[in-house]
CSV table of C-alpha atoms in Angstrom, one decimal:
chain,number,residue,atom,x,y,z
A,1,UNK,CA,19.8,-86.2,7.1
A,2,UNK,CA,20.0,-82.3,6.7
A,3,UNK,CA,20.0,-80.3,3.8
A,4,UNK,CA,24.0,-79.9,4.2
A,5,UNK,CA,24.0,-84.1,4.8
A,6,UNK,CA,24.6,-84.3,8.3
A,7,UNK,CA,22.5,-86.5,10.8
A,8,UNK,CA,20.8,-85.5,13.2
A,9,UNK,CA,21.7,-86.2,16.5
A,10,UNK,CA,19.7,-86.3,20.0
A,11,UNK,CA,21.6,-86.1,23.6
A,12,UNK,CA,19.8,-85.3,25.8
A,13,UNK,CA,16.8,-85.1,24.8
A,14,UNK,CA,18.5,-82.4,22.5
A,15,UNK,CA,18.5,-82.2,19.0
A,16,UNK,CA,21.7,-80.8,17.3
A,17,UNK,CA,22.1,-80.7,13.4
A,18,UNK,CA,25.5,-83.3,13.3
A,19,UNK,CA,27.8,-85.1,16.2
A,20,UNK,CA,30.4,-82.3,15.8
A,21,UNK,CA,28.3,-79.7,17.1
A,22,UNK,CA,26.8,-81.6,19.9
A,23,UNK,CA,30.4,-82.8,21.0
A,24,UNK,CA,30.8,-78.5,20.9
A,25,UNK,CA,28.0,-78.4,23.4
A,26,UNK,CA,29.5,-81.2,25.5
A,27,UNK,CA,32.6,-78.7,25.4
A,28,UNK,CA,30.8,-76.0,27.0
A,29,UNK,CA,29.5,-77.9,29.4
A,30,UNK,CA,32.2,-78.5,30.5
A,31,UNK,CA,33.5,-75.6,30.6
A,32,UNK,CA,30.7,-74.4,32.6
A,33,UNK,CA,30.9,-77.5,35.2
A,34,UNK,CA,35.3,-75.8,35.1
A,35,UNK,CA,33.1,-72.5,36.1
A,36,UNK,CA,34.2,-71.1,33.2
A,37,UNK,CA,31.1,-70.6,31.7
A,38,UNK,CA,27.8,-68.9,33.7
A,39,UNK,CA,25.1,-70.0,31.2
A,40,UNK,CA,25.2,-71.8,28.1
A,41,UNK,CA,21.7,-71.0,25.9
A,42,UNK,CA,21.0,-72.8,23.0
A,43,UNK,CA,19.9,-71.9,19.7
A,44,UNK,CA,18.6,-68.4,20.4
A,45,UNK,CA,17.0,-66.5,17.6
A,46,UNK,CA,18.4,-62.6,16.6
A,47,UNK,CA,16.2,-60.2,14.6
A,48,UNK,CA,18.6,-59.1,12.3
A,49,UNK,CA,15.9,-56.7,10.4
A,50,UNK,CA,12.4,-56.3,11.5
A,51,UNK,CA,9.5,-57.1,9.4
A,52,UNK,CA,8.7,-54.2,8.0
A,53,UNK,CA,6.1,-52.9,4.6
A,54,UNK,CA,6.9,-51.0,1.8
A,55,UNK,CA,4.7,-49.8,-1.5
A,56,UNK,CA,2.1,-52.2,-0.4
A,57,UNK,CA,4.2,-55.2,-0.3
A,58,UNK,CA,5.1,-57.1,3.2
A,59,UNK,CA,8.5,-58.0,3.8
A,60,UNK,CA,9.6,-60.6,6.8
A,61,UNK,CA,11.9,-60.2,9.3
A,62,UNK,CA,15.1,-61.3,8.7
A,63,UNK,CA,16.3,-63.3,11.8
A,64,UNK,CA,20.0,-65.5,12.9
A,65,UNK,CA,19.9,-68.1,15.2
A,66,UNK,CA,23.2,-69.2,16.0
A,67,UNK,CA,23.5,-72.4,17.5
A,68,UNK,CA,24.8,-70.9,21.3
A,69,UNK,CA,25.0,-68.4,23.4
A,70,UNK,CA,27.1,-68.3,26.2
A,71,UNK,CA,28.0,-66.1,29.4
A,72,UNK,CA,31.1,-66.4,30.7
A,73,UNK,CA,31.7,-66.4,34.6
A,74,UNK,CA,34.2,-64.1,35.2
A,75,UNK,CA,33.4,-60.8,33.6
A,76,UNK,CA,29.8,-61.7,32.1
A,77,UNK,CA,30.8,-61.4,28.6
A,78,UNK,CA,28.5,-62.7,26.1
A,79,UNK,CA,29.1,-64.5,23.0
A,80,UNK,CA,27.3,-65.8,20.3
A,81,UNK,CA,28.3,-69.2,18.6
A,82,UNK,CA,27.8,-71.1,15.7
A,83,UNK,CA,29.0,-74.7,14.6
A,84,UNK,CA,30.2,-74.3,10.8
A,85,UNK,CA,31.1,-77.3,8.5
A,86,UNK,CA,31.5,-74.2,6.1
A,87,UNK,CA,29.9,-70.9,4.5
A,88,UNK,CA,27.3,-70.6,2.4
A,89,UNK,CA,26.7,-66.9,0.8
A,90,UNK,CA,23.6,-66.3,3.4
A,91,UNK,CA,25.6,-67.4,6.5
A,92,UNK,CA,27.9,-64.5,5.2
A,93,UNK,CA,25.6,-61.9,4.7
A,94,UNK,CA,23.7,-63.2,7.8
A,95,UNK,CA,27.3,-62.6,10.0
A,96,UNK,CA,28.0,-59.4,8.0
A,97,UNK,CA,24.3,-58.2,9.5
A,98,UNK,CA,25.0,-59.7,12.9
A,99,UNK,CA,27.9,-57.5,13.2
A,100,UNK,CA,26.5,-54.2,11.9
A,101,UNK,CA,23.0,-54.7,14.0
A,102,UNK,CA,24.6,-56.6,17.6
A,103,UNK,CA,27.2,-55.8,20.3
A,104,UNK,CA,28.1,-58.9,21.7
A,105,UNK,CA,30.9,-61.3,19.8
A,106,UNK,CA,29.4,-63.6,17.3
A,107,UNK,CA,32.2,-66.5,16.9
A,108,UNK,CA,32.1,-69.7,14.0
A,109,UNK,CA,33.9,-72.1,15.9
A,110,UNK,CA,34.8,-75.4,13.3
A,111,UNK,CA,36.0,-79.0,14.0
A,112,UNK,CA,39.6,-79.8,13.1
A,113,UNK,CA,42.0,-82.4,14.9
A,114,UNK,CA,44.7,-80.9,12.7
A,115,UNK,CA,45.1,-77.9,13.5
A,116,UNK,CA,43.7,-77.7,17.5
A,117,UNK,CA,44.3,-79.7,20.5
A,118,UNK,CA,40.7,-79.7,21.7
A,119,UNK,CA,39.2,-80.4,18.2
A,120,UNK,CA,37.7,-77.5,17.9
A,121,UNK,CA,39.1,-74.4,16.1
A,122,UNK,CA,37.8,-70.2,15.1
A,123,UNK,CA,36.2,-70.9,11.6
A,124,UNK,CA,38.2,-67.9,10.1
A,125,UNK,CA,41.7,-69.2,11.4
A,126,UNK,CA,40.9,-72.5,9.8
A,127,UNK,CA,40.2,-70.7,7.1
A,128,UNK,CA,44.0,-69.0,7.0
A,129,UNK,CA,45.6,-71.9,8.2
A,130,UNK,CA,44.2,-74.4,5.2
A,131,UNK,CA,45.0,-71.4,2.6
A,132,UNK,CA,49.1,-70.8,4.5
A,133,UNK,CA,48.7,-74.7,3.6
A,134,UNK,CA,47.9,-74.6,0.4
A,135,UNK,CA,50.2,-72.4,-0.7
A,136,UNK,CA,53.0,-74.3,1.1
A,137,UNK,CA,52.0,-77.5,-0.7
A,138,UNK,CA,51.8,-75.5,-4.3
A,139,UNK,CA,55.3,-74.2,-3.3
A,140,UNK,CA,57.1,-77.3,-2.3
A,141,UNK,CA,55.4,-78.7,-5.9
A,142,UNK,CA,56.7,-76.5,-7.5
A,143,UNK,CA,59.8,-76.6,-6.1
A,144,UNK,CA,60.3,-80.7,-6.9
A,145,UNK,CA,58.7,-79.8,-10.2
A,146,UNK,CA,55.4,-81.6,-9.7
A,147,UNK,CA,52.8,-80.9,-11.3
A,148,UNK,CA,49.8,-79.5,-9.5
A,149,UNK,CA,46.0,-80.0,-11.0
């Protein structure tokens, strides 16, 4: 079990952190066998910040390793992925540094049956689409005159 109480799971011969995100990498495989995808890489590591030393004291690096990175065929983009059940304050700051250090597209892809036909969904429109949701539900409450806790 992981710290965030997934279990592990090997395919493979691979090692992924829960099912969802090696059914993800089953996703972009296919996509690659579609030709959709050039090269799928998995878990490469970014430095973020290098290690560096300051007043005598030694600082590390400060590194990201998403869990993919992909290529796609047709124009050679590249785009960095990672599986997210949800955020925790250093993924955010971790993103906030991928996006001020690195060019290429960093995307949090999430699993929801709900809200996507392939299962899998952009972490920030899940985001939007629970909150839409939520207010909708606290509306129609309110509306019938339920009470909401």
């Amino acid at each position: 079990m992981s710290k965030y109480n997934n279990n592990k799971v090997v395919h493979g011969g691979i090692t992924f952190d829960s099912a969802d995100e090696r059914d993800y990498y089953l996703f972009l495989l296919d996509m690659q066998d579609k030709g959709i995808l050039k090269i799928i890489k998995l878990q490469p590591t970014i430095e973020l910040l290098p290690k560096f030393e300051k007043h005598g004291k030694r600082y590390q690096a400060i590194t990201y390793t998403p869990d993919f990175l992909v290529e796609y065929a047709e124009d050679k983009r590249r785009v960095y992925i990672d599986f997210k059940g949800f955020e925790t304050q250093q993924s955010v700051l971790r993103r906030k540094l991928f996006a001020y250090e690195v060019e290429e597209e960093l995307l949090w892809i999430a699993k929801s049956k709900k809200y996507s036909e392939t299962g899998f969904i952009n972490y920030d429109t899940l985001k939007e689409l629970r909150k839409k949701n939520k207010k909708q539900k606290v509306y129609n409450d309110q509306k019938q005159g339920v009470m909401s806790f």
